[in-house]
CSV table of C-alpha atoms in Angstrom, one decimal:
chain,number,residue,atom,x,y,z
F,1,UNK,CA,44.9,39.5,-18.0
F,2,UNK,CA,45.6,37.4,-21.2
F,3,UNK,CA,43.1,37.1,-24.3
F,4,UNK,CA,43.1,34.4,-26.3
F,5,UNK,CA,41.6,32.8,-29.0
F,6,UNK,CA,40.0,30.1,-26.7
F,7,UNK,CA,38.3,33.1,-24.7
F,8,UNK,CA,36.8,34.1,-28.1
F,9,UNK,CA,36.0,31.5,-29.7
F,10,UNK,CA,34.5,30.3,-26.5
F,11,UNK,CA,32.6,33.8,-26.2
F,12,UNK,CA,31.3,33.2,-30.0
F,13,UNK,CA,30.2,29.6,-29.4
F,14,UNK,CA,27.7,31.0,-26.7
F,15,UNK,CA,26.6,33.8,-28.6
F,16,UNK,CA,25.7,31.2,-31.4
F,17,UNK,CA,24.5,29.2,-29.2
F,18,UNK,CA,22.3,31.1,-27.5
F,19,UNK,CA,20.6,31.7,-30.5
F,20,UNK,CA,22.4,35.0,-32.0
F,21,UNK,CA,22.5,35.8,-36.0
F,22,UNK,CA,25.1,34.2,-38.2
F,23,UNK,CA,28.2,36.5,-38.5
F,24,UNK,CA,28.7,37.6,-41.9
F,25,UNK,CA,32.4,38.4,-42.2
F,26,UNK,CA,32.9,41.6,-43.6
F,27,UNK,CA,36.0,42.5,-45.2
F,28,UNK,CA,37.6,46.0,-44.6
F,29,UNK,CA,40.9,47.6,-46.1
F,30,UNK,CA,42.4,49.6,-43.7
F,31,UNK,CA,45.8,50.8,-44.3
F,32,UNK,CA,47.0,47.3,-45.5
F,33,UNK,CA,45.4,45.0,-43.3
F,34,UNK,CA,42.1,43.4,-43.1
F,35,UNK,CA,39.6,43.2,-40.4
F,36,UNK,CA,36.7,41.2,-39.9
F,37,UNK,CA,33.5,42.9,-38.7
F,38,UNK,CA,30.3,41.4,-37.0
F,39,UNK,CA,26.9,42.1,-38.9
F,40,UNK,CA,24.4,42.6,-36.4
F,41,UNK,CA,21.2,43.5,-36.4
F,42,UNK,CA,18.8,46.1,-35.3
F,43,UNK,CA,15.7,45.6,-32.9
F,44,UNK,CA,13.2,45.6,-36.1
F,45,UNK,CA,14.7,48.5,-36.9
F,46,UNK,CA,15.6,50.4,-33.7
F,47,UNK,CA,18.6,50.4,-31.4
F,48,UNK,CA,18.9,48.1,-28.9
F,49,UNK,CA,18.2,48.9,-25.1
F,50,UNK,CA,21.5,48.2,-22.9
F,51,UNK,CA,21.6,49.0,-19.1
F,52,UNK,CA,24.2,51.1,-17.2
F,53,UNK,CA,27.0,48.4,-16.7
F,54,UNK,CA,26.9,48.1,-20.7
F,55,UNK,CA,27.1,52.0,-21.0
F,56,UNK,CA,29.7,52.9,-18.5
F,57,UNK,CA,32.1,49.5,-19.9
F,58,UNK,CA,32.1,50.5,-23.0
F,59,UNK,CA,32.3,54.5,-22.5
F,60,UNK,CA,35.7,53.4,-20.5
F,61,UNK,CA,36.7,51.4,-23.6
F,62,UNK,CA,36.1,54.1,-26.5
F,63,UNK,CA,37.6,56.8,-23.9
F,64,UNK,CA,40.9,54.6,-23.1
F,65,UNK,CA,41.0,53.9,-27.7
F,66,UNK,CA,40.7,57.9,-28.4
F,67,UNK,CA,43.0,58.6,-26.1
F,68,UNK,CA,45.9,56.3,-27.8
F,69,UNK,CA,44.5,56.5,-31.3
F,70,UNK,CA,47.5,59.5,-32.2
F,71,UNK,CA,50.4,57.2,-30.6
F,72,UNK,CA,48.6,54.3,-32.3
F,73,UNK,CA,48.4,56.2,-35.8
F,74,UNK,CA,51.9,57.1,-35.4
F,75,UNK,CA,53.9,53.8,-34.4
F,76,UNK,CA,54.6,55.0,-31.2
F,77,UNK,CA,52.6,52.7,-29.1
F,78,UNK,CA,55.5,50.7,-27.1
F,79,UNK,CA,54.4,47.2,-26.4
F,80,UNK,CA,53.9,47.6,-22.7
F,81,UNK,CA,51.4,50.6,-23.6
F,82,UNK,CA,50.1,48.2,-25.9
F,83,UNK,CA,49.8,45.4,-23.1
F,84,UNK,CA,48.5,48.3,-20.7
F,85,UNK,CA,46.1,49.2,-23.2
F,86,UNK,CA,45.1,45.7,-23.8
F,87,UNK,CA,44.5,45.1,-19.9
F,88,UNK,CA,42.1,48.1,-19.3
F,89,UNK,CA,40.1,47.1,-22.4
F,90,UNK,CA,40.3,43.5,-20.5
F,91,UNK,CA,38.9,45.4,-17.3
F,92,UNK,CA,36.1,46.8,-19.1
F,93,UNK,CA,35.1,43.5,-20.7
F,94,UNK,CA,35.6,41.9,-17.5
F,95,UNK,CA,33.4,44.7,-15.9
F,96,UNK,CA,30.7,44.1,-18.2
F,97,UNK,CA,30.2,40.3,-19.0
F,98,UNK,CA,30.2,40.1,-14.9
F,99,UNK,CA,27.5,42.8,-14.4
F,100,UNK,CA,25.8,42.1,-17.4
F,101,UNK,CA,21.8,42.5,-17.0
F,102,UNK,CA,20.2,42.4,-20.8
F,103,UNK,CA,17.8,41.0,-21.9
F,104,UNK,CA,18.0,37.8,-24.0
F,105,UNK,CA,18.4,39.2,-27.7
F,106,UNK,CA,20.3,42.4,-26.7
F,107,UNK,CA,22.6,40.1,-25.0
F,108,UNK,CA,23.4,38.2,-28.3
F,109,UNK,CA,23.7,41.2,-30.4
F,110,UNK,CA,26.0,42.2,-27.4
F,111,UNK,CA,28.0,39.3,-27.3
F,112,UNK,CA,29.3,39.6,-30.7
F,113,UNK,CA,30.7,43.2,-30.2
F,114,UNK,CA,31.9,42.1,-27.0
F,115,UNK,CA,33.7,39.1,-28.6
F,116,UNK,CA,35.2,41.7,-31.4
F,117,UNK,CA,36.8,43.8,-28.7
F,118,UNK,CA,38.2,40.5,-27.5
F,119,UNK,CA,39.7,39.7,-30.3
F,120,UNK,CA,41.1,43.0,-30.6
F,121,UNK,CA,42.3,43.0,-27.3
F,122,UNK,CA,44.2,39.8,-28.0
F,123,UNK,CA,46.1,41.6,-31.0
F,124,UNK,CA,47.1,44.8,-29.0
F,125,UNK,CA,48.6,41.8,-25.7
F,126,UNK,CA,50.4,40.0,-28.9
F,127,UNK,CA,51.7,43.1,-30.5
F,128,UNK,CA,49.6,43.4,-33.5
F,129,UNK,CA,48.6,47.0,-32.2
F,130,UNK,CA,47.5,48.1,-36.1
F,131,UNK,CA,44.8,44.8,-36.2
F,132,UNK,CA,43.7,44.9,-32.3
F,133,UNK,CA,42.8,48.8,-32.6
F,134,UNK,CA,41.3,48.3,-35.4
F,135,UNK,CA,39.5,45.1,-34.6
F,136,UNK,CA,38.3,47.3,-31.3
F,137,UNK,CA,37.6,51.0,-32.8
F,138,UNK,CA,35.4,48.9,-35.7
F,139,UNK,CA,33.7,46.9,-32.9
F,140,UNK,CA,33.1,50.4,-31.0
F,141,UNK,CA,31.4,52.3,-33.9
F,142,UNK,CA,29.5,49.2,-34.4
F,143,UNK,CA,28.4,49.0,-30.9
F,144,UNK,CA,27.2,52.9,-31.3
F,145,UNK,CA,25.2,52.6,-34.3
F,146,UNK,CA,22.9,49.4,-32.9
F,147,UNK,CA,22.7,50.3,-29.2
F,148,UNK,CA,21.0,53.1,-27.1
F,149,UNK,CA,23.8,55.4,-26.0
F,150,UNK,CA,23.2,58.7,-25.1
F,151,UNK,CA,25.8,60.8,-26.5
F,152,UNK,CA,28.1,58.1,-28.3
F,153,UNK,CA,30.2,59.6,-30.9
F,154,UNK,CA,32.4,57.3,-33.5
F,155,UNK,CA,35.7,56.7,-33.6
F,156,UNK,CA,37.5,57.4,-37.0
F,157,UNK,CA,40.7,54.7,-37.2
């Protein structure tokens, strides 16, 4: 499966359009390289509710990106790991946006972590393994700390 910026920027549009927040752009030095995070928001001050699609997709994701952070930390990520690790991350999201049953505003807070790990997916299928886990591991620990998700721990990148 390929990721590109047409994907994203497609994903974004609807998430704006569909009423989310304004993404602030948040910038984040990480070993030489910047990364731009999503601000969203909390449900007047509580995590959001997901459903069981949401959980098990992104469970798959953070469990495929610990797995890989050592050869990732270490330059050791070959580009068809890379590419393999881009296309499971692609399943996921795949996976999710097709079973997706939120409701309206969890959906748009959704949408712009989902369209985060797109854009990190594109980096790892391109090469840029650095940016895409980044982009990904940032959009993951986001994800945890504004949805309901029993047991989510962080990823440190």
């Amino acid at each position: 499966m390929q990721f590109g910026k047409p994907v994203t920027a497609l994903a974004l549009t609807l998430a704006l359009a569909l009423g989310a927040p304004a993404m602030a752009a948040q910038s984040h030095d990480h070993g030489g390289h910047e990364a731009t995070v999503a601000a969203l928001v909390l449900d007047e001050g509580a995590k959001w509710q997901g459903d069981q699609n949401m959980i098990d997709g992104m469970t798959a994701i953070r469990t495929v990106m610990a797995a890989n952070l050592d050869a990732i930390h270490a330059n050791a990520l070959t580009p068809a790991q890379a590419g393999d690790l881009a296309a499971e991350v692609g399943r996921q999201l795949d996976f999710m946006i097709e079973n997706c049953d939120l409701e309206p505003a969890a959906d748009e807070q959704f949408h712009l972590v989902l369209a985060q790990v797109m854009d990190g997916a594109s980096a790892l299928e391109a090469g840029d393994v650095e940016t895409g886990a980044a982009a990904i591991v940032q959009a993951l620990n986001a994800y945890g700390a504004h949805f309901e998700h029993p047991g989510w721990e962080p990823l440190a990148h």
